[in-house]
Amino acid sequence: MGVGKLMNDVKPYLAMVLLQVGFSGMYIVSVASLKRGMNHFVLVVYRNLVATIVMAPFALIFERGVRPKMTPLIFLKIMGLAVLEPVLDQNMYYIGAKLTSATFASALVNILPAITFLIALVMRMEKLRLRSLHSQAKVVGTVCTVAGAVLMILYHGQVVPFPWSAGHHHAAAAVENQSSASWLNGTVMIIGSCLCWSGFFILQSNTLQSYPAELTLATLICFLGSVLTGGVALVAERHDMSAWVIGFDTRLFTAVYSGIVCSGVAFYVQGIVTQARGPVFVTAFQPLCMIITTVLGSTILKEETTLGSVIGAVIIVVGLYCLIWGKSKDHLGNGKPGAAAVASELPLTSAPTANGNNGYGKHAALGGGHHVAGVETPPPYVPKCVH
């Protein structure tokens, strides 16, 4: 019984760790393809098209009897998700990573949990009690995260050599190879992508309340995303149709890999874990992705990391784990039995699903049940959308 409960509790952590490994690979192969001439608009279209083709059969088979009825409001939410993630976030991130580097981009993306926390606070999915130590940790963590991001943007410093890249002295620093304007534009794009990504997590959590079919939701997001980004790409590249041509090379691998792992599978896994642990928990594993991407970027892409990026990333990670510590205390508080636990449930996930099982079943497979751990909401319980 104890071992089974332990394994059940570990599943959300294991899922997010594996997902970060997958994202690290996507960062490397996508930046390599983009810097070899692949168009980012076209990459986003192919990525979401591949995800749709792969995820659709699973959605049709496994959610045939539990798929809720589609309503105009749900469709508008799914359309919003498609605009936030495939259209805005993915395009902005690819532009930013191309203008800077995979290492810098993966480090700056660590501001995502702080942005998600701030948006959740505005949307009243989070509540701060400033006399509480764990709420103070959230505030300190958010401030440190923002400060680290600002330091990374304003200060570069000398190149930091890594033992595994000692033989790469011939490679020039990324900052020196690119103009300051180009680097700044890339940074703005990455921050913008984080804002869109955070909004996506919040809206996804809200959408799953009324449409608790993760596979179908992921498929619809990818399908609508491929349609919308296809229109954007056709307009943006109307004078160069050759941008759509890809062969059996890294460009095709990038589209297939990112589509399957980072769109289809990621949307599904993030949806389940968001239901189980909340949107801030989902974004809390980003530093692992940064570490893996830094190692791979310096060895495969011959990228160099500056001192400012290292110091800023360390500050961001310290702030991030202050935020995680505060969230862990929320989880412990929500795990208490009795009325206090009921009062702290999120309206997003405590509403009954279409088959009347109150969110149990496949959500519990990741150790979540219907509780969103680590998110405080003020009593009394009000079963309505936060938007």
Tab-separated table of C-alpha atoms in Angstrom:
chain	number	residue	atom	x	y	z
A	1	MET	CA	0.000	0.000	0.000
A	2	GLY	CA	2.822	2.368	0.925
A	3	VAL	CA	4.817	1.524	-2.202
A	4	GLY	CA	1.756	1.940	-4.412
A	5	LYS	CA	0.991	5.354	-2.926
A	6	LEU	CA	4.626	6.393	-3.348
A	7	MET	CA	4.617	5.358	-7.011
A	8	ASN	CA	1.339	7.193	-7.515
A	9	ASP	CA	2.809	10.372	-6.001
A	10	VAL	CA	5.972	10.082	-8.122
A	11	LYS	CA	4.144	9.860	-11.461
A	12	PRO	CA	3.564	13.619	-11.940
A	13	TYR	CA	7.241	14.313	-11.223
A	14	LEU	CA	8.445	11.586	-13.575
A	15	ALA	CA	6.110	12.780	-16.322
A	16	MET	CA	7.399	16.351	-16.105
A	17	VAL	CA	11.067	15.278	-15.975
A	18	LEU	CA	10.684	13.173	-19.131
A	19	LEU	CA	8.817	16.023	-20.780
A	20	GLN	CA	11.704	18.420	-20.064
A	21	VAL	CA	14.140	15.948	-21.625
A	22	GLY	CA	11.917	15.937	-24.693
A	23	PHE	CA	11.807	19.736	-24.802
A	24	SER	CA	15.616	19.891	-24.560
A	25	GLY	CA	15.951	17.772	-27.666
A	26	MET	CA	13.434	19.963	-29.488
A	27	TYR	CA	15.342	23.143	-28.588
A	28	ILE	CA	18.552	21.732	-30.058
A	29	VAL	CA	17.193	20.265	-33.297
A	30	SER	CA	14.906	23.224	-33.999
A	31	VAL	CA	17.628	25.838	-33.550
A	32	ALA	CA	19.958	23.752	-35.724
A	33	SER	CA	17.311	23.597	-38.475
A	34	LEU	CA	16.393	27.269	-38.209
A	35	LYS	CA	20.007	28.396	-38.445
A	36	ARG	CA	20.416	26.199	-41.513
A	37	GLY	CA	17.646	28.057	-43.281
A	38	MET	CA	14.344	26.424	-42.282
A	39	ASN	CA	11.453	28.884	-42.095
A	40	HIS	CA	9.951	29.112	-38.598
A	41	PHE	CA	6.403	29.710	-39.896
A	42	VAL	CA	6.592	26.520	-41.947
A	43	LEU	CA	8.141	24.585	-39.054
A	44	VAL	CA	5.210	25.488	-36.783
A	45	VAL	CA	2.699	24.362	-39.435
A	46	TYR	CA	4.385	20.996	-39.995
A	47	ARG	CA	4.899	20.494	-36.267
A	48	ASN	CA	1.211	20.864	-35.459
A	49	LEU	CA	0.121	18.906	-38.540
A	50	VAL	CA	2.256	15.954	-37.453
A	51	ALA	CA	0.882	16.217	-33.898
A	52	THR	CA	-2.692	16.187	-35.224
A	53	ILE	CA	-2.109	13.092	-37.366
A	54	VAL	CA	-0.462	11.207	-34.482
A	55	MET	CA	-2.896	12.199	-31.716
A	56	ALA	CA	-6.211	11.961	-33.597
A	57	PRO	CA	-6.469	8.124	-33.648
A	58	PHE	CA	-5.820	7.893	-29.899
A	59	ALA	CA	-8.434	10.571	-29.203
A	60	LEU	CA	-11.022	8.824	-31.395
A	61	ILE	CA	-10.418	5.407	-29.820
A	62	PHE	CA	-9.814	6.093	-26.142
A	63	GLU	CA	-12.203	9.005	-25.591
A	64	ARG	CA	-15.067	7.860	-27.770
A	65	GLY	CA	-17.492	7.388	-24.879
A	66	VAL	CA	-16.350	10.152	-22.539
A	67	ARG	CA	-15.963	13.092	-24.918
A	68	PRO	CA	-18.202	15.960	-23.726
A	69	LYS	CA	-20.507	17.840	-26.072
A	70	MET	CA	-18.858	20.674	-27.950
A	71	THR	CA	-20.424	24.068	-27.251
A	72	PRO	CA	-19.672	27.484	-28.794
A	73	LEU	CA	-17.981	28.626	-25.565
A	74	ILE	CA	-15.734	25.544	-25.425
A	75	PHE	CA	-14.852	25.973	-29.096
A	76	LEU	CA	-13.872	29.601	-28.483
A	77	LYS	CA	-11.636	28.508	-25.594
A	78	ILE	CA	-9.960	25.875	-27.773
A	79	MET	CA	-9.496	28.482	-30.487
A	80	GLY	CA	-7.889	30.732	-27.871
A	81	LEU	CA	-5.555	27.909	-26.865
A	82	ALA	CA	-4.577	27.392	-30.505
A	83	VAL	CA	-3.826	31.102	-30.911
A	84	LEU	CA	-1.805	31.328	-27.689
A	85	GLU	CA	0.354	28.246	-28.171
A	86	PRO	CA	0.899	27.197	-31.817
A	87	VAL	CA	0.368	30.608	-33.430
A	88	LEU	CA	1.963	33.038	-30.965
A	89	ASP	CA	4.155	31.103	-28.544
A	90	GLN	CA	5.834	28.724	-30.981
A	91	ASN	CA	6.516	31.364	-33.645
A	92	MET	CA	7.822	33.878	-31.128
A	93	TYR	CA	10.022	31.299	-29.421
A	94	TYR	CA	11.558	30.076	-32.671
A	95	ILE	CA	12.309	33.651	-33.755
A	96	GLY	CA	13.846	34.413	-30.363
A	97	ALA	CA	15.961	31.264	-30.266
A	98	LYS	CA	17.211	31.892	-33.809
A	99	LEU	CA	18.202	35.479	-32.970
A	100	THR	CA	19.959	34.438	-29.715
A	101	SER	CA	20.867	30.811	-28.985
A	102	ALA	CA	19.261	27.610	-27.752
A	103	THR	CA	21.146	27.879	-24.442
A	104	PHE	CA	20.112	31.484	-23.777
A	105	ALA	CA	16.514	30.814	-24.801
A	106	SER	CA	16.150	27.746	-22.564
A	107	ALA	CA	17.632	29.702	-19.639
A	108	LEU	CA	15.365	32.730	-20.101
A	109	VAL	CA	12.293	30.506	-20.378
A	110	ASN	CA	12.796	29.790	-16.660
A	111	ILE	CA	10.812	32.967	-15.969
A	112	LEU	CA	7.754	30.984	-17.078
A	113	PRO	CA	6.733	29.788	-13.554
A	114	ALA	CA	6.888	33.336	-12.168
A	115	ILE	CA	4.797	34.687	-15.042
A	116	THR	CA	2.325	31.829	-14.608
A	117	PHE	CA	2.113	32.563	-10.882
A	118	LEU	CA	1.445	36.256	-11.498
A	119	ILE	CA	-1.255	35.514	-14.070
A	120	ALA	CA	-2.821	32.918	-11.747
A	121	LEU	CA	-2.767	35.534	-8.980
A	122	VAL	CA	-4.552	38.066	-11.194
A	123	MET	CA	-7.087	35.415	-12.248
A	124	ARG	CA	-7.655	34.585	-8.537
A	125	MET	CA	-6.467	31.013	-9.011
A	126	GLU	CA	-3.791	31.849	-6.432
A	127	LYS	CA	-4.214	33.663	-3.143
A	128	LEU	CA	-1.437	35.316	-1.162
A	129	ARG	CA	-1.434	35.522	2.621
A	130	LEU	CA	1.463	37.866	3.257
A	131	ARG	CA	1.759	36.796	6.914
A	132	SER	CA	2.320	33.234	5.767
A	133	LEU	CA	5.931	32.116	5.272
A	134	HIS	CA	5.192	30.102	2.126
A	135	SER	CA	3.362	33.059	0.560
A	136	GLN	CA	6.387	35.228	1.315
A	137	ALA	CA	8.551	32.590	-0.398
A	138	LYS	CA	6.382	32.891	-3.507
A	139	VAL	CA	6.872	36.663	-3.587
A	140	VAL	CA	10.639	36.404	-3.031
A	141	GLY	CA	10.887	33.688	-5.670
A	142	THR	CA	9.001	35.772	-8.213
A	143	VAL	CA	11.184	38.835	-7.562
A	144	CYS	CA	14.392	36.770	-7.874
A	145	THR	CA	13.187	35.212	-11.105
A	146	VAL	CA	12.465	38.587	-12.674
A	147	ALA	CA	15.784	39.998	-11.389
A	148	GLY	CA	17.714	37.087	-12.888
A	149	ALA	CA	15.999	37.563	-16.244
A	150	VAL	CA	16.829	41.290	-16.243
A	151	LEU	CA	20.479	40.502	-15.436
A	152	MET	CA	20.671	38.042	-18.322
A	153	ILE	CA	19.312	40.679	-20.672
A	154	LEU	CA	21.471	43.618	-19.540
A	155	TYR	CA	24.787	41.904	-18.740
A	156	HIS	CA	26.702	39.423	-20.867
A	157	GLY	CA	30.300	39.350	-19.649
A	158	GLN	CA	33.003	36.932	-20.695
A	159	VAL	CA	32.444	33.490	-22.168
A	160	VAL	CA	32.353	30.662	-19.618
A	161	PRO	CA	34.320	27.600	-20.803
A	162	PHE	CA	32.890	24.147	-20.068
A	163	PRO	CA	35.069	21.013	-19.730
A	164	TRP	CA	33.173	19.169	-22.455
A	165	SER	CA	33.620	22.084	-24.898
A	166	ALA	CA	37.333	22.683	-24.288
A	167	GLY	CA	38.137	21.818	-27.900
A	168	HIS	CA	35.718	24.356	-29.307
A	169	HIS	CA	37.797	27.492	-28.842
A	170	HIS	CA	37.494	28.247	-32.528
A	171	ALA	CA	33.778	28.945	-32.091
A	172	ALA	CA	33.000	32.616	-31.587
A	173	ALA	CA	30.677	33.730	-28.869
A	174	ALA	CA	27.050	34.007	-29.898
A	175	VAL	CA	26.808	37.495	-28.475
A	176	GLU	CA	29.766	38.689	-30.551
A	177	ASN	CA	28.405	37.116	-33.726
A	178	GLN	CA	25.091	38.898	-33.511
A	179	SER	CA	24.248	42.567	-33.248
A	180	SER	CA	22.904	43.988	-30.006
A	181	ALA	CA	19.652	44.884	-31.750
A	182	SER	CA	19.231	41.310	-32.984
A	183	TRP	CA	19.919	39.892	-29.514
A	184	LEU	CA	17.479	42.322	-27.883
A	185	ASN	CA	14.759	41.506	-30.418
A	186	GLY	CA	15.281	37.816	-29.748
A	187	THR	CA	15.023	38.384	-26.009
A	188	VAL	CA	11.745	40.291	-26.397
A	189	MET	CA	10.370	37.461	-28.529
A	190	ILE	CA	11.283	34.832	-25.916
A	191	ILE	CA	9.660	36.850	-23.114
A	192	GLY	CA	6.573	37.294	-25.269
A	193	SER	CA	6.442	33.559	-25.892
A	194	CYS	CA	6.583	32.962	-22.120
A	195	LEU	CA	3.605	35.269	-21.623
A	196	CYS	CA	1.631	33.364	-24.246
A	197	TRP	CA	2.717	29.998	-22.818
A	198	SER	CA	1.629	31.015	-19.320
A	199	GLY	CA	-1.712	32.188	-20.646
A	200	PHE	CA	-2.039	28.849	-22.394
A	201	PHE	CA	-1.558	26.924	-19.127
A	202	ILE	CA	-4.164	29.042	-17.360
A	203	LEU	CA	-6.721	28.765	-20.160
A	204	GLN	CA	-6.035	25.040	-20.562
A	205	SER	CA	-6.763	24.500	-16.878
A	206	ASN	CA	-10.017	26.427	-17.272
A	207	THR	CA	-11.017	24.591	-20.465
A	208	LEU	CA	-10.480	21.161	-18.900
A	209	GLN	CA	-13.155	22.009	-16.341
A	210	SER	CA	-15.872	21.921	-18.989
A	211	TYR	CA	-14.124	19.684	-21.525
A	212	PRO	CA	-12.222	16.975	-19.560
A	213	ALA	CA	-11.004	15.007	-22.601
A	214	GLU	CA	-7.253	15.604	-22.743
A	215	LEU	CA	-6.465	13.621	-25.896
A	216	THR	CA	-9.280	15.242	-27.844
A	217	LEU	CA	-8.372	18.679	-26.537
A	218	ALA	CA	-4.717	18.225	-27.524
A	219	THR	CA	-5.753	17.026	-30.990
A	220	LEU	CA	-8.112	19.958	-31.525
A	221	ILE	CA	-5.483	22.464	-30.384
A	222	CYS	CA	-2.944	21.010	-32.807
A	223	PHE	CA	-5.466	20.841	-35.669
A	224	LEU	CA	-6.669	24.413	-35.232
A	225	GLY	CA	-3.077	25.483	-34.680
A	226	SER	CA	-1.984	23.926	-37.985
A	227	VAL	CA	-4.872	25.628	-39.820
A	228	LEU	CA	-4.210	29.045	-38.275
A	229	THR	CA	-0.433	28.895	-38.608
A	230	GLY	CA	-0.869	27.611	-42.155
A	231	GLY	CA	-2.768	30.774	-43.021
A	232	VAL	CA	-0.122	32.917	-41.332
A	233	ALA	CA	2.686	31.101	-43.175
A	234	LEU	CA	0.952	31.413	-46.557
A	235	VAL	CA	0.637	35.169	-46.083
A	236	ALA	CA	4.160	35.625	-44.669
A	237	GLU	CA	5.867	33.469	-47.319
A	238	ARG	CA	3.621	34.211	-50.296
A	239	HIS	CA	6.620	35.327	-52.352
A	240	ASP	CA	8.712	32.251	-51.569
A	241	MET	CA	6.838	28.965	-51.872
A	242	SER	CA	10.133	27.055	-51.786
A	243	ALA	CA	10.111	27.546	-47.996
A	244	TRP	CA	7.508	24.766	-47.799
A	245	VAL	CA	9.794	22.180	-49.394
A	246	ILE	CA	11.609	19.903	-46.968
A	247	GLY	CA	13.481	16.673	-47.649
A	248	PHE	CA	14.573	13.680	-45.620
A	249	ASP	CA	16.941	15.723	-43.503
A	250	THR	CA	17.072	17.551	-40.162
A	251	ARG	CA	14.112	19.726	-41.172
A	252	LEU	CA	11.802	16.741	-41.516
A	253	PHE	CA	13.150	15.218	-38.296
A	254	THR	CA	12.583	18.532	-36.473
A	255	ALA	CA	8.968	18.743	-37.641
A	256	VAL	CA	8.193	15.106	-36.725
A	257	TYR	CA	10.031	15.143	-33.389
A	258	SER	CA	8.636	18.472	-32.175
A	259	GLY	CA	5.157	17.577	-33.418
A	260	ILE	CA	4.944	14.238	-31.632
A	261	VAL	CA	6.890	14.982	-28.442
A	262	CYS	CA	6.453	18.709	-27.836
A	263	SER	CA	2.970	19.326	-29.223
A	264	GLY	CA	0.817	16.193	-29.128
A	265	VAL	CA	2.303	14.325	-26.157
A	266	ALA	CA	3.213	17.521	-24.277
A	267	PHE	CA	-0.295	19.011	-24.503
A	268	TYR	CA	-1.798	15.743	-23.260
A	269	VAL	CA	0.643	15.224	-20.375
A	270	GLN	CA	0.513	18.877	-19.341
A	271	GLY	CA	-3.273	18.720	-19.321
A	272	ILE	CA	-3.336	15.734	-16.970
A	273	VAL	CA	-0.657	17.124	-14.648
A	274	THR	CA	-2.329	20.548	-14.649
A	275	GLN	CA	-5.532	18.871	-13.490
A	276	ALA	CA	-3.628	16.984	-10.803
A	277	ARG	CA	-1.174	19.593	-9.540
A	278	GLY	CA	-2.031	22.967	-11.058
A	279	PRO	CA	-0.394	25.127	-13.769
A	280	VAL	CA	2.452	26.451	-11.594
A	281	PHE	CA	3.610	22.889	-10.811
A	282	VAL	CA	3.760	22.123	-14.539
A	283	THR	CA	6.139	25.031	-15.180
A	284	ALA	CA	8.394	24.320	-12.180
A	285	PHE	CA	10.635	21.795	-13.961
A	286	GLN	CA	12.042	24.186	-16.560
A	287	PRO	CA	15.555	24.442	-14.980
A	288	LEU	CA	16.161	20.782	-15.803
A	289	CYS	CA	15.545	21.599	-19.449
A	290	MET	CA	18.005	24.505	-19.212
A	291	ILE	CA	20.777	22.266	-17.849
A	292	ILE	CA	20.314	19.612	-20.523
A	293	THR	CA	20.062	22.210	-23.296
A	294	THR	CA	23.220	23.991	-22.107
A	295	VAL	CA	25.225	20.762	-22.268
A	296	LEU	CA	23.808	19.743	-25.649
A	297	GLY	CA	24.060	23.272	-27.075
A	298	SER	CA	27.730	23.626	-26.195
A	299	THR	CA	28.607	20.207	-27.631
A	300	ILE	CA	26.334	19.865	-30.665
A	301	LEU	CA	25.713	23.489	-31.727
A	302	LYS	CA	29.097	24.807	-30.495
A	303	GLU	CA	27.302	27.535	-28.548
A	304	GLU	CA	29.110	29.502	-25.856
A	305	THR	CA	27.547	30.675	-22.607
A	306	THR	CA	28.345	34.081	-21.128
A	307	LEU	CA	28.940	34.872	-17.464
A	308	GLY	CA	25.815	37.036	-17.323
A	309	SER	CA	23.687	34.155	-18.542
A	310	VAL	CA	25.143	31.823	-15.910
A	311	ILE	CA	24.673	34.261	-13.005
A	312	GLY	CA	21.205	35.219	-14.177
A	313	ALA	CA	20.217	31.579	-14.605
A	314	VAL	CA	21.419	30.756	-11.078
A	315	ILE	CA	19.363	33.635	-9.623
A	316	ILE	CA	16.346	32.498	-11.629
A	317	VAL	CA	16.696	28.929	-10.373
A	318	VAL	CA	17.027	30.102	-6.747
A	319	GLY	CA	13.901	32.185	-7.143
A	320	LEU	CA	12.145	29.370	-8.918
A	321	TYR	CA	12.702	26.936	-6.096
A	322	CYS	CA	11.599	29.499	-3.525
A	323	LEU	CA	8.381	29.550	-5.514
A	324	ILE	CA	8.276	25.752	-5.600
A	325	TRP	CA	8.852	25.598	-1.837
A	326	GLY	CA	5.882	27.888	-1.321
A	327	LYS	CA	3.795	25.701	-3.615
A	328	SER	CA	4.854	22.551	-1.761
A	329	LYS	CA	3.509	24.041	1.451
A	330	ASP	CA	0.247	24.710	-0.353
A	331	HIS	CA	0.171	21.042	-1.343
A	332	LEU	CA	0.704	19.902	2.217
A	333	GLY	CA	-2.041	22.225	3.371
A	334	ASN	CA	-4.442	20.935	0.734
A	335	GLY	CA	-3.642	17.367	1.599
A	336	LYS	CA	-5.153	17.685	5.079
A	337	PRO	CA	-8.423	15.899	5.534
A	338	GLY	CA	-11.627	17.604	6.502
A	339	ALA	CA	-13.289	20.873	5.677
A	340	ALA	CA	-10.044	22.755	5.126
A	341	ALA	CA	-9.120	20.482	2.261
A	342	VAL	CA	-12.530	20.830	0.674
A	343	ALA	CA	-12.421	24.607	0.949
A	344	SER	CA	-9.050	24.741	-0.809
A	345	GLU	CA	-10.109	22.816	-3.906
A	346	LEU	CA	-9.883	24.643	-7.191
A	347	PRO	CA	-13.186	25.222	-8.965
A	348	LEU	CA	-11.312	24.320	-12.135
A	349	THR	CA	-11.110	20.655	-11.293
A	350	SER	CA	-13.645	19.871	-8.631
A	351	ALA	CA	-16.648	20.195	-10.926
A	352	PRO	CA	-18.147	16.888	-12.101
A	353	THR	CA	-17.089	15.614	-15.478
A	354	ALA	CA	-19.385	14.597	-18.281
A	355	ASN	CA	-19.773	11.068	-16.929
A	356	GLY	CA	-20.330	12.286	-13.379
A	357	ASN	CA	-17.166	10.890	-11.826
A	358	ASN	CA	-15.945	14.178	-10.337
A	359	GLY	CA	-12.665	14.031	-12.207
A	360	TYR	CA	-11.515	10.627	-10.995
A	361	GLY	CA	-10.265	7.919	-13.292
A	362	LYS	CA	-7.457	8.707	-15.690
A	363	HIS	CA	-6.517	11.892	-13.810
A	364	ALA	CA	-5.811	9.758	-10.773
A	365	ALA	CA	-3.320	7.784	-12.823
A	366	LEU	CA	-0.885	10.631	-12.295
A	367	GLY	CA	-1.544	10.804	-8.611
A	368	GLY	CA	-3.841	13.783	-8.806
A	369	GLY	CA	-7.405	12.661	-8.196
A	370	HIS	CA	-9.406	15.829	-8.517
A	371	HIS	CA	-7.309	18.011	-6.235
A	372	VAL	CA	-5.049	20.666	-7.673
A	373	ALA	CA	-2.141	20.529	-5.305
A	374	GLY	CA	-0.429	23.677	-4.319
A	375	VAL	CA	-3.095	26.171	-5.367
A	376	GLU	CA	-5.013	28.082	-2.764
A	377	THR	CA	-8.432	29.478	-3.469
A	378	PRO	CA	-10.535	31.477	-1.050
A	379	PRO	CA	-13.597	29.810	0.463
A	380	PRO	CA	-16.452	29.477	-0.049
A	381	TYR	CA	-16.364	27.159	-3.032
A	382	VAL	CA	-17.925	28.778	-6.098
A	383	PRO	CA	-18.302	26.339	-9.044
A	384	LYS	CA	-17.887	28.755	-11.929
A	385	CYS	CA	-15.235	29.623	-14.484
A	386	VAL	CA	-12.512	32.042	-13.457
A	387	HIS	CA	-12.762	33.971	-16.705
